[in-house]
PDB file of C-alpha atoms in Angstrom:
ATOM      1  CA  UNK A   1     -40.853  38.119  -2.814  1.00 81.00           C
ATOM      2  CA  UNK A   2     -37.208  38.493  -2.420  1.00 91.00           C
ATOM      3  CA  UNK A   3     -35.312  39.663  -5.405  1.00 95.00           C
ATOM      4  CA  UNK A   4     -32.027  39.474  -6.585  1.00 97.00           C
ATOM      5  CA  UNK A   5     -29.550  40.938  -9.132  1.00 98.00           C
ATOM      6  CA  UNK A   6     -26.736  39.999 -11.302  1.00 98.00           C
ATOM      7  CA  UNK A   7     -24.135  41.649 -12.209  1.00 97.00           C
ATOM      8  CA  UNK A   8     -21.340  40.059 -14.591  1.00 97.00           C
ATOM      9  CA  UNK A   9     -18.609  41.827 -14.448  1.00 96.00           C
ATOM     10  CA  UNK A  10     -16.004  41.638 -17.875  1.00 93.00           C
ATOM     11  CA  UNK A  11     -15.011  43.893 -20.976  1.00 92.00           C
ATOM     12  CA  UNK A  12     -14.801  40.141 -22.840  1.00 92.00           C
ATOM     13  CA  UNK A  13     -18.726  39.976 -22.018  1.00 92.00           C
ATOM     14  CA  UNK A  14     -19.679  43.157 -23.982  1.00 92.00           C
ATOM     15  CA  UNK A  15     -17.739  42.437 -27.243  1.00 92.00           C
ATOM     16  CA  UNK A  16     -18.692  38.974 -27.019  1.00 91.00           C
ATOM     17  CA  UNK A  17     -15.955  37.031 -26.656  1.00 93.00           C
ATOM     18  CA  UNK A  18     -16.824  35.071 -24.089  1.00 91.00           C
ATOM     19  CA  UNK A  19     -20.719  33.842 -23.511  1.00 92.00           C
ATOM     20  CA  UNK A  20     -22.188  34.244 -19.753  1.00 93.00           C
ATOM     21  CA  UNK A  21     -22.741  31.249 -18.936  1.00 95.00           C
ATOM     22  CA  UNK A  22     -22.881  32.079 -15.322  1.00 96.00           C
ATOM     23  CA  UNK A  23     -25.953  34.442 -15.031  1.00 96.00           C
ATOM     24  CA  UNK A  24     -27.878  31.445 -15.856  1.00 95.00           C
ATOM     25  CA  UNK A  25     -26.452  29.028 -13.568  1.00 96.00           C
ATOM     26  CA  UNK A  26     -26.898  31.629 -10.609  1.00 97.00           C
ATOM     27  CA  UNK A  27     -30.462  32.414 -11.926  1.00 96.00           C
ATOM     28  CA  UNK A  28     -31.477  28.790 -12.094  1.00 93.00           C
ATOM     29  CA  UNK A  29     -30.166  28.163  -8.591  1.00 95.00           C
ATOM     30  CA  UNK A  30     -31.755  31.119  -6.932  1.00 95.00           C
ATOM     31  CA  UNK A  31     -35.131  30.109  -7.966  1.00 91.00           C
ATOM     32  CA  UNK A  32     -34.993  26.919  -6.974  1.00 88.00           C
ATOM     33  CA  UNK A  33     -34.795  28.200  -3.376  1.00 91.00           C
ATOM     34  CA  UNK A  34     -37.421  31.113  -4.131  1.00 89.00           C
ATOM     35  CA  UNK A  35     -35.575  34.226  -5.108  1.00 93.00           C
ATOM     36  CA  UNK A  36     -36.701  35.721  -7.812  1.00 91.00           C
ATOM     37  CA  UNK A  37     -34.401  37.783 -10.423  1.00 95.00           C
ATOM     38  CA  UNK A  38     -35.054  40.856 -11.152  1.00 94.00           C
ATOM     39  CA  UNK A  39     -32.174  41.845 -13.283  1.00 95.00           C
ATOM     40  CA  UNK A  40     -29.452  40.760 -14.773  1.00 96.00           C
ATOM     41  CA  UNK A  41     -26.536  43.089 -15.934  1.00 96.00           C
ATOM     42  CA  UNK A  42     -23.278  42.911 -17.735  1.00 96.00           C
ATOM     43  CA  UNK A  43     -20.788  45.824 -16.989  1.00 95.00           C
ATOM     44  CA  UNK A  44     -16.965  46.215 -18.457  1.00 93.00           C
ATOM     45  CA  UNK A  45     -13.839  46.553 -16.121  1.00 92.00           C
ATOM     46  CA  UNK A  46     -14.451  50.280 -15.761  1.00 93.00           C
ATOM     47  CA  UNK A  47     -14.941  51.845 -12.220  1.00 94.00           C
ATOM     48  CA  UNK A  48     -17.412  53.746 -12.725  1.00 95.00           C
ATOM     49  CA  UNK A  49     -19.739  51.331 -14.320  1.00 95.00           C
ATOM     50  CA  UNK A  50     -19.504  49.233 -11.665  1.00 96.00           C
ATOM     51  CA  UNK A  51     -20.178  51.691  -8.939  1.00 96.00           C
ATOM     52  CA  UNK A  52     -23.340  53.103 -10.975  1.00 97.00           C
ATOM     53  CA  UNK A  53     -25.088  49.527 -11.470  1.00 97.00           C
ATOM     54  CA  UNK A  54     -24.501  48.701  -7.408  1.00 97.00           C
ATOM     55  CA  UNK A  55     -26.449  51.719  -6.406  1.00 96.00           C
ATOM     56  CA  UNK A  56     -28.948  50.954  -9.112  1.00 96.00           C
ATOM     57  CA  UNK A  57     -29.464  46.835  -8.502  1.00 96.00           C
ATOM     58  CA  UNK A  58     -29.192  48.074  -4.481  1.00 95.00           C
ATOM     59  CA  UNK A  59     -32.663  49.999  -4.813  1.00 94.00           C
ATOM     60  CA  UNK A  60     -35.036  47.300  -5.661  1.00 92.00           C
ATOM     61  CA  UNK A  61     -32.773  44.131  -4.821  1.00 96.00           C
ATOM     62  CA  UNK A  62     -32.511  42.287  -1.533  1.00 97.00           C
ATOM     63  CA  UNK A  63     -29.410  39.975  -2.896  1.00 98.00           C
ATOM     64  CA  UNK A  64     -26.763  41.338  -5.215  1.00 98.00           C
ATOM     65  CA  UNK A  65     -24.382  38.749  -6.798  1.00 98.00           C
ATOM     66  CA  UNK A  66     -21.096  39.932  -8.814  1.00 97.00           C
ATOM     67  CA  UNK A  67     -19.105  38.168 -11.056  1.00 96.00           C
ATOM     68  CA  UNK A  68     -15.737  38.361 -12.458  1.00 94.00           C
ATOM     69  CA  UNK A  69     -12.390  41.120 -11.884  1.00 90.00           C
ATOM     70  CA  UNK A  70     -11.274  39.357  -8.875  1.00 89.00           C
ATOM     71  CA  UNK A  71      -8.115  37.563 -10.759  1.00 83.00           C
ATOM     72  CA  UNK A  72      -4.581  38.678  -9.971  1.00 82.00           C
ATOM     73  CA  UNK A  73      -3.802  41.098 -13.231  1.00 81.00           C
ATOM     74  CA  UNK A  74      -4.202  44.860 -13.625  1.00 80.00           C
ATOM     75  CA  UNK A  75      -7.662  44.514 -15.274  1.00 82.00           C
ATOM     76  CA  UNK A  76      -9.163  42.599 -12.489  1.00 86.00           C
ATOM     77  CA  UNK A  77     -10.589  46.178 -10.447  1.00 93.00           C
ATOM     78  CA  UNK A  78     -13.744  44.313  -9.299  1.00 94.00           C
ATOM     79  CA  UNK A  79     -12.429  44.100  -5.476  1.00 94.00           C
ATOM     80  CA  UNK A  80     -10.992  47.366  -5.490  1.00 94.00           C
ATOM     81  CA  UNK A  81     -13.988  49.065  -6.138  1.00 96.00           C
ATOM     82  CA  UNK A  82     -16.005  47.145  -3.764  1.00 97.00           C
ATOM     83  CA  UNK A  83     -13.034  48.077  -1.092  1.00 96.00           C
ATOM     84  CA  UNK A  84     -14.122  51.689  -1.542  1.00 96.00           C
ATOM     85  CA  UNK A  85     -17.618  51.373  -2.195  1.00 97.00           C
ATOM     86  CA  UNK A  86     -18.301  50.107   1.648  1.00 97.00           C
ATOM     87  CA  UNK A  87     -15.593  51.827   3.450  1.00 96.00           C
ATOM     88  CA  UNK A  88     -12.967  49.846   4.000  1.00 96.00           C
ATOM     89  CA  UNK A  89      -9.414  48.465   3.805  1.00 96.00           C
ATOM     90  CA  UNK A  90      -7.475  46.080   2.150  1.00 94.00           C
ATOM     91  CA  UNK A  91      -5.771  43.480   4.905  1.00 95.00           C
ATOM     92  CA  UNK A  92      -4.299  40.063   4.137  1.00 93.00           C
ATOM     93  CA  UNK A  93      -6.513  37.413   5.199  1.00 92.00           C
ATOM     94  CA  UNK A  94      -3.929  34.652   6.556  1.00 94.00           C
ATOM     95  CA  UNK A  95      -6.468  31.474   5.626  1.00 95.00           C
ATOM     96  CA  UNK A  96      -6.737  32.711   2.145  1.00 93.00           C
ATOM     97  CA  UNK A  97      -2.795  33.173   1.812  1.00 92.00           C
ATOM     98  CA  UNK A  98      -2.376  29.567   3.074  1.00 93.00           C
ATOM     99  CA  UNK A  99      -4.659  28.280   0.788  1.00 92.00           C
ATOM    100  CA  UNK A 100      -3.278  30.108  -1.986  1.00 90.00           C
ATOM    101  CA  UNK A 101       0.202  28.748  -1.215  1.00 89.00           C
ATOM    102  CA  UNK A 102      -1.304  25.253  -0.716  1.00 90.00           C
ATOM    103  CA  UNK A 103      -2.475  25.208  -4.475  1.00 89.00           C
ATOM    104  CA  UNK A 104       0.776  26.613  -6.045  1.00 88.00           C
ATOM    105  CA  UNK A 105       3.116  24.165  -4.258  1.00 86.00           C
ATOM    106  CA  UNK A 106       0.759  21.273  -3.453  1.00 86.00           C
ATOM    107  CA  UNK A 107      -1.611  21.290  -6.625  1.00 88.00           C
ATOM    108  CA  UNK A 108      -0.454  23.509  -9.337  1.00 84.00           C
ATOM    109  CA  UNK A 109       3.094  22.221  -9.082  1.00 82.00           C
ATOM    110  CA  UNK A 110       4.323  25.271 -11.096  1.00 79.00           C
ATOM    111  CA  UNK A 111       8.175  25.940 -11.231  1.00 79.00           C
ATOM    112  CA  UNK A 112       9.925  28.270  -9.562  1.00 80.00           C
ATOM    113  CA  UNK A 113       8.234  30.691  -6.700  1.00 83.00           C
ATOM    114  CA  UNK A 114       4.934  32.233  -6.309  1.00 84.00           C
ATOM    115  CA  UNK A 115       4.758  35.353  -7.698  1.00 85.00           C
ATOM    116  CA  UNK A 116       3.322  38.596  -5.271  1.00 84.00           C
ATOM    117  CA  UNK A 117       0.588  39.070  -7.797  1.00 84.00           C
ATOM    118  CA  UNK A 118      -0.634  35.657  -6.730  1.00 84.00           C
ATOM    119  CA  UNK A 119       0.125  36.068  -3.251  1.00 86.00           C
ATOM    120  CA  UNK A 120      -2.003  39.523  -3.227  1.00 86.00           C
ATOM    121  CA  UNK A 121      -4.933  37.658  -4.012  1.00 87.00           C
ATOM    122  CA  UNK A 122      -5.418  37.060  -0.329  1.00 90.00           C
ATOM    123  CA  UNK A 123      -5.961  40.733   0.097  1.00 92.00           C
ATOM    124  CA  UNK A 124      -9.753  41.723   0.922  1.00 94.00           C
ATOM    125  CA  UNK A 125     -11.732  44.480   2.250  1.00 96.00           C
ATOM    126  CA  UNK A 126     -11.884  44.530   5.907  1.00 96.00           C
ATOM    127  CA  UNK A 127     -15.449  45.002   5.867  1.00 97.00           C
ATOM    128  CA  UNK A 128     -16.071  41.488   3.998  1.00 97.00           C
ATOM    129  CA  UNK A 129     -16.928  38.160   4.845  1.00 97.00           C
ATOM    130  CA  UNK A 130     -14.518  35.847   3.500  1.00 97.00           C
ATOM    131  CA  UNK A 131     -16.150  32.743   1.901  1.00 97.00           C
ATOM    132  CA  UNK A 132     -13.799  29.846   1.412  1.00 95.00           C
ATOM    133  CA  UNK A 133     -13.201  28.988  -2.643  1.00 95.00           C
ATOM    134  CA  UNK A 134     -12.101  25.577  -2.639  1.00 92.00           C
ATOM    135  CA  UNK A 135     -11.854  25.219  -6.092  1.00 92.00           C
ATOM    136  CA  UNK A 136      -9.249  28.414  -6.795  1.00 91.00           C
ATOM    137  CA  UNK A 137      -7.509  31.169  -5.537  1.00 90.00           C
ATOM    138  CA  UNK A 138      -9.673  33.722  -5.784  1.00 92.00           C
ATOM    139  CA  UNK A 139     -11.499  34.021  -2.521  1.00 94.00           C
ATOM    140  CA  UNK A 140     -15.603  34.977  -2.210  1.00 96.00           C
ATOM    141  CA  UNK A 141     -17.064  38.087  -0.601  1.00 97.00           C
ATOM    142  CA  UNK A 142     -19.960  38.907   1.323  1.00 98.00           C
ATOM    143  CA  UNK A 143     -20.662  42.658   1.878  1.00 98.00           C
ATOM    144  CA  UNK A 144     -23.647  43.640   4.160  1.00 96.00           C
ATOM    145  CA  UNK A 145     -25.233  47.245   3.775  1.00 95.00           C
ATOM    146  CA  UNK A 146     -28.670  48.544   4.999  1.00 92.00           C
ATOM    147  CA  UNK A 147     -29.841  44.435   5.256  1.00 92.00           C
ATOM    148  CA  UNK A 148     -29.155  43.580   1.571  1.00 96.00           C
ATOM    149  CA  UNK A 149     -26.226  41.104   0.974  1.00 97.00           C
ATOM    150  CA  UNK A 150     -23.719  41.559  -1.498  1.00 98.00           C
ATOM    151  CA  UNK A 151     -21.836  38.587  -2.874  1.00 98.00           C
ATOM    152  CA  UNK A 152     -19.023  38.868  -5.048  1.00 97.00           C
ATOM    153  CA  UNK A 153     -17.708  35.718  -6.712  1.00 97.00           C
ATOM    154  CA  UNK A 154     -14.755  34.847  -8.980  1.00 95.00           C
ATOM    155  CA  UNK A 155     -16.053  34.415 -12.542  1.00 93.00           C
ATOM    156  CA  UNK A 156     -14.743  31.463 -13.710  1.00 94.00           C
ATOM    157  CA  UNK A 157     -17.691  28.932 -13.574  1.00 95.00           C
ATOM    158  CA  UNK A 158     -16.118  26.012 -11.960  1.00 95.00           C
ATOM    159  CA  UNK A 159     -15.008  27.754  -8.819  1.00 95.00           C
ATOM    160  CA  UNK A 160     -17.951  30.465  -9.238  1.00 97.00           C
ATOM    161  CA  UNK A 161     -20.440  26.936  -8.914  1.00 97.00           C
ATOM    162  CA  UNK A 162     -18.631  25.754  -5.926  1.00 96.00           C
ATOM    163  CA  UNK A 163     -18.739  28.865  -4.495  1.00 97.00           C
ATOM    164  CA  UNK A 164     -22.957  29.441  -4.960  1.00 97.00           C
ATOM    165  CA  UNK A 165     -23.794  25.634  -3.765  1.00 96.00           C
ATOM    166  CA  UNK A 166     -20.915  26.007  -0.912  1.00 96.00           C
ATOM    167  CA  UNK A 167     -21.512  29.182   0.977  1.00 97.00           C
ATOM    168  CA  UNK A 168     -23.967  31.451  -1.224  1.00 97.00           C
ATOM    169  CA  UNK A 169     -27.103  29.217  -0.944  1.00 96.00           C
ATOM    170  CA  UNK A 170     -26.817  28.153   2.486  1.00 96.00           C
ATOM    171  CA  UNK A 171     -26.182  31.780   3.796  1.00 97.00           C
ATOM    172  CA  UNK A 172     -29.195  32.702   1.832  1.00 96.00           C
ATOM    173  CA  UNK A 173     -31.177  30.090   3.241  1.00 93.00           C
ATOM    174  CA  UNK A 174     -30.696  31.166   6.688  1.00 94.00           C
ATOM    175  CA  UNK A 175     -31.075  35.014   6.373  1.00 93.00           C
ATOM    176  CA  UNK A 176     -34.456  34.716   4.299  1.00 92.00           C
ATOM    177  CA  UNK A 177     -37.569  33.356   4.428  1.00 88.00           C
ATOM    178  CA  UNK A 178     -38.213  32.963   0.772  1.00 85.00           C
ATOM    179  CA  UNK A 179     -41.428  31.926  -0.452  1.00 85.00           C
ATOM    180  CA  UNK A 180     -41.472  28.627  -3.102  1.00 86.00           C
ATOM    181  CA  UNK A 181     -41.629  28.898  -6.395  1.00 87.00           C
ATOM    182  CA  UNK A 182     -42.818  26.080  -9.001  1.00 91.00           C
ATOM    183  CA  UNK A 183     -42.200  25.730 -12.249  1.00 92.00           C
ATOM    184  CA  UNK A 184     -43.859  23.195 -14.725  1.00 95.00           C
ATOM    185  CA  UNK A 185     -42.816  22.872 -18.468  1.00 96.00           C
ATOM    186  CA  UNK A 186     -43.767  21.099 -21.285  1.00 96.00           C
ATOM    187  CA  UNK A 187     -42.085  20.805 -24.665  1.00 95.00           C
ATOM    188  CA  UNK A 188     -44.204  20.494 -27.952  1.00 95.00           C
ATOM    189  CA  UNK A 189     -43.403  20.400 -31.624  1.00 93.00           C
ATOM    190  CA  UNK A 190     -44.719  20.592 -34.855  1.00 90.00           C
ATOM    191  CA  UNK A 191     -46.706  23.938 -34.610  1.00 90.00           C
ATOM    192  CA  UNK A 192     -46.023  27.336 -34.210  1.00 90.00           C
ATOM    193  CA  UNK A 193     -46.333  29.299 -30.941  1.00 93.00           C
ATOM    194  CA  UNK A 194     -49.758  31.675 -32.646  1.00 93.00           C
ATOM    195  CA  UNK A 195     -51.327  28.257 -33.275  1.00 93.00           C
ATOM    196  CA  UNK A 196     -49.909  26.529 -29.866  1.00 94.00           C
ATOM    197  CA  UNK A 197     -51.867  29.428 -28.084  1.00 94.00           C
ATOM    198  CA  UNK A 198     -55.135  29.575 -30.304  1.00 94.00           C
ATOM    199  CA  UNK A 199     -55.089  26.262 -29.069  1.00 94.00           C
ATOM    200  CA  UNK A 200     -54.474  27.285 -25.247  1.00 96.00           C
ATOM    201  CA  UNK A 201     -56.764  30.270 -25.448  1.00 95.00           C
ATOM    202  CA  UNK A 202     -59.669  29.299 -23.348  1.00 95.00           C
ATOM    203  CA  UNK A 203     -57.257  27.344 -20.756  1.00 96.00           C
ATOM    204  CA  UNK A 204     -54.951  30.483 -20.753  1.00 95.00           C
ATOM    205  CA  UNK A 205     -57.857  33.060 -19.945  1.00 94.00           C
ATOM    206  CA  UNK A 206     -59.184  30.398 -17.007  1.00 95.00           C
ATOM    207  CA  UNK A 207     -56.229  30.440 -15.316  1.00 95.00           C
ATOM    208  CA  UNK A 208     -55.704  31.447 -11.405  1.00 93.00           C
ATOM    209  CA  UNK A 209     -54.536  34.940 -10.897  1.00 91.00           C
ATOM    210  CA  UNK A 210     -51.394  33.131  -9.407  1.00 90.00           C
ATOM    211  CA  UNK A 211     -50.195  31.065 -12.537  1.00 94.00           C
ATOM    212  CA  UNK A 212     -48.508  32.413 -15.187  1.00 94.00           C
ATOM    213  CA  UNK A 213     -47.921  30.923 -18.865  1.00 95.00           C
ATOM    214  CA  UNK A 214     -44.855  31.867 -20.231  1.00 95.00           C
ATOM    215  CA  UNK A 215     -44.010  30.775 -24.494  1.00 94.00           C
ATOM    216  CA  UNK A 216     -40.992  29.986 -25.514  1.00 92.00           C
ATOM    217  CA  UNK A 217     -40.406  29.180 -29.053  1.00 92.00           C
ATOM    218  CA  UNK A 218     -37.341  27.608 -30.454  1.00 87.00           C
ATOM    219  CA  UNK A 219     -36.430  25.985 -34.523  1.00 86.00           C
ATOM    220  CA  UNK A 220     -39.285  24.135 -34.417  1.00 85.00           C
ATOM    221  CA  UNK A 221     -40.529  23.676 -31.235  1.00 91.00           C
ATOM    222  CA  UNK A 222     -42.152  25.735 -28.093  1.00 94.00           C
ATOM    223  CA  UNK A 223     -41.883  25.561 -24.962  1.00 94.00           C
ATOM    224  CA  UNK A 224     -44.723  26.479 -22.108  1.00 96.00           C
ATOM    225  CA  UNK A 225     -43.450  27.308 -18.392  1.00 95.00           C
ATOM    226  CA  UNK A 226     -46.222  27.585 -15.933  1.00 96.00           C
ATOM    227  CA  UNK A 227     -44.995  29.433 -12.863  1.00 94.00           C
ATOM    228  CA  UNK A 228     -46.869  30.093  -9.496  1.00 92.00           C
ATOM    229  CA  UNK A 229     -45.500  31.010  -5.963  1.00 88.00           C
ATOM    230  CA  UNK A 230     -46.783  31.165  -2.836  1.00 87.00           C
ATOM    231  CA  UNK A 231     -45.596  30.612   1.111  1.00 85.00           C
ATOM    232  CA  UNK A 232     -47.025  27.051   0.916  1.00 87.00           C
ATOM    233  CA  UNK A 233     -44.800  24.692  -1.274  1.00 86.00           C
ATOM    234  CA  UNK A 234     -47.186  21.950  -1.186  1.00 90.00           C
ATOM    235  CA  UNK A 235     -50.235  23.720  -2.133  1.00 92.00           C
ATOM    236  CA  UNK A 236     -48.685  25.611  -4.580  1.00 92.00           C
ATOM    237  CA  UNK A 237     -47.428  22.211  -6.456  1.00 92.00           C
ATOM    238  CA  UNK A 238     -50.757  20.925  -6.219  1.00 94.00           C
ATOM    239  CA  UNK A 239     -52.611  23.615  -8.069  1.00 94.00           C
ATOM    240  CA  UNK A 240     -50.135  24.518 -10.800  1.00 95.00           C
ATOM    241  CA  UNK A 241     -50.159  20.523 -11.169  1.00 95.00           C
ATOM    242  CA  UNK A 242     -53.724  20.517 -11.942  1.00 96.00           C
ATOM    243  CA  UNK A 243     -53.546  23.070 -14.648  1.00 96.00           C
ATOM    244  CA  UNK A 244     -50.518  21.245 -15.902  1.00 97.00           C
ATOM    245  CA  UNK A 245     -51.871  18.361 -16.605  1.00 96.00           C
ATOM    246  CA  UNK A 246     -54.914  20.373 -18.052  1.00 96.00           C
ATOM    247  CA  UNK A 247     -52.674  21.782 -20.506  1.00 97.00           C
ATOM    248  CA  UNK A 248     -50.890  18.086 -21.419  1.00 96.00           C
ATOM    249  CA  UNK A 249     -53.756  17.363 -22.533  1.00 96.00           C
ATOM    250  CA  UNK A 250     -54.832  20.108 -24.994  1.00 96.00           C
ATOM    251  CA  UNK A 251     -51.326  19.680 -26.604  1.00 95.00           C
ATOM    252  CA  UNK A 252     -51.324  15.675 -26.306  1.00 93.00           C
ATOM    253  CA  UNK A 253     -50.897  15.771 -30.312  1.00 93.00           C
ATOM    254  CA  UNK A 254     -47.897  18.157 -30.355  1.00 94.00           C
ATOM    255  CA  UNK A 255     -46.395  17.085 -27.149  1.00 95.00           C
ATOM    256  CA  UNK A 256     -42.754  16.144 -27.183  1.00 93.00           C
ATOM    257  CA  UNK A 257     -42.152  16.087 -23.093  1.00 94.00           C
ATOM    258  CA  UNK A 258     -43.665  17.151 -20.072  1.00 94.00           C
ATOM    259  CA  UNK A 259     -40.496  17.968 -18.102  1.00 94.00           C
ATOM    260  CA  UNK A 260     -37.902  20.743 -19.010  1.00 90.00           C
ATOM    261  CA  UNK A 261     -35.053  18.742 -21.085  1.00 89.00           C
ATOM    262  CA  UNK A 262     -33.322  19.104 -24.623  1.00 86.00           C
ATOM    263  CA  UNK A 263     -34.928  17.042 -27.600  1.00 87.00           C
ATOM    264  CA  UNK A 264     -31.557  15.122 -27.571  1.00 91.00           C
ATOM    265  CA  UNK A 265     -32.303  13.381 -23.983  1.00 93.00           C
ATOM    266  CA  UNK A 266     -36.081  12.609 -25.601  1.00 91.00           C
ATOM    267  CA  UNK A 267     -34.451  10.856 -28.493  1.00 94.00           C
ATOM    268  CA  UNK A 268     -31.857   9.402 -26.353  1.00 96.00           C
ATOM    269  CA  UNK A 269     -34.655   7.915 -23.885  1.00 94.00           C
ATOM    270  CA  UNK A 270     -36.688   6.348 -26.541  1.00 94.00           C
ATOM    271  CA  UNK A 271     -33.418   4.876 -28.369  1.00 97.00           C
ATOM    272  CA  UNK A 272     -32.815   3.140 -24.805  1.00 97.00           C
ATOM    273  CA  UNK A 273     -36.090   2.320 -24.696  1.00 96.00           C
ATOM    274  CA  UNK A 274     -36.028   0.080 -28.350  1.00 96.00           C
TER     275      UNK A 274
END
């Protein structure tokens, strides 16, 4: 199994002013190639902090992703620290500083000059891999130590999205060999998650050491994940299939949909349908 963590990186994510959204996203598009998450943290703009959870995620995680503290103001410490952390020195990268001009006087179109604040955001670590952020100004890093890959990204989502399908996933792809992981989920309603899994009890008990059934109750409805992995994709879909279907049909009453989608596209579908 190769596991990952990540770390969100933002004094506006601890007091709740701003919801991370992008621990999901990343999480989601990990395990779609087969990484599994082992943790995800949210640290404040404080040095320390982030220093401490790098050596912790770095002992049991393959793949480290950072977000966030990589914009141009005072706050933003995120690439300093990683500067230090693995040795090395701040240089201007010449792409980035063309691509940062590019957006101020070709797409921005903001009066007067570019500030040096904005400028200095093609600064990076000379021990980092550059990766490309088409989408804004902050560049990407990639940070190798003792064969575990750290990625730090900008956090705003947009460019933090272009960032994981453009260069994150496809590096990932070709340093690991991960194995696949399936998920199947169904949606039910009308009964409560105790009497959901009195119901389930003798399918839950039968189940193959490799397939896991996960609850997840909402207002109303529950939700059951089965997850199995393996190296084999196809074999792995076929037998968490079978149970699947096993399950559909101990829940046919209460059974809203068999895929992993809000109540509002189930509604929406059967409007269409009428």
């Amino acid at each position: 199994m190769i596991n990952a963590s990540i770390i969100t990186i933002g004094d506006e994510l601890l007091i709740g002013q701003t919801i991370d959204t992008n621990s999901a996203f990343i999480a989601q598009e990990l395990n779609r190639i087969g990484v599994w998450v082992r943790r995800r943290v949210a640290v404040g703009d404080t040095w320390d902090e982030i220093w401490l959870t790098l050596d912790e995620e770095s002992r049991s995680s393959q793949i480290i992703i950072l977000t966030g503290g990589l914009g141009p103001t005072d706050d933003d410490i995120t690439k300093a620290v990683l500067c230090k952390y693995f040795g090395g020195k701040m240089v201007v990268d010449e792409n980035v500083r063309a691509h940062v001009q590019y957006l101020f006087e070709k797409v921005y179109l903001r009066p007067g000059p570019i500030l040096e604040r904005n400028l200095k955001q093609a600064e990076v670590p000379d021990v980092c891999t550059v990766l490309h952020n088409a989408r804004g100004s902050a560049p990407g890093m990639l940070f190798r130590k003792e064969d575990k890959l750290y990625f730090s990204l900008p956090g705003v989502p947009h460019e933090m999205k272009g960032l994981i399908h453009d260069e994150v996933i496809p590096i990932l792809l070709k340093e690991f060999t991960m194995p696949a992981v399936v998920h199947r989920t169904a949606i039910t309603a009308g009964q409560g998650e105790s009497l959901i899994a009195e119901r389930l009890l003798e399918f839950e008990s039968s189940l193959p050491d490799s397939i896991k059934l996960a609850y997840l109750p909402s207002y109303g409805m529950v939700k059951l994940r089965l997850t199995s992995t393996g190296e084999n994709k196809d074999e792995v879909e076929s037998l968490i299939q079978a149970q699947f279907e096993k399950m559909l049909s101990l829940l046919k009453d209460y059974l809203v949909a068999d895929e992993d989608i809000g109540l509002e596209v189930v509604v929406g579908r059967i409007l269409k349908e009428k």
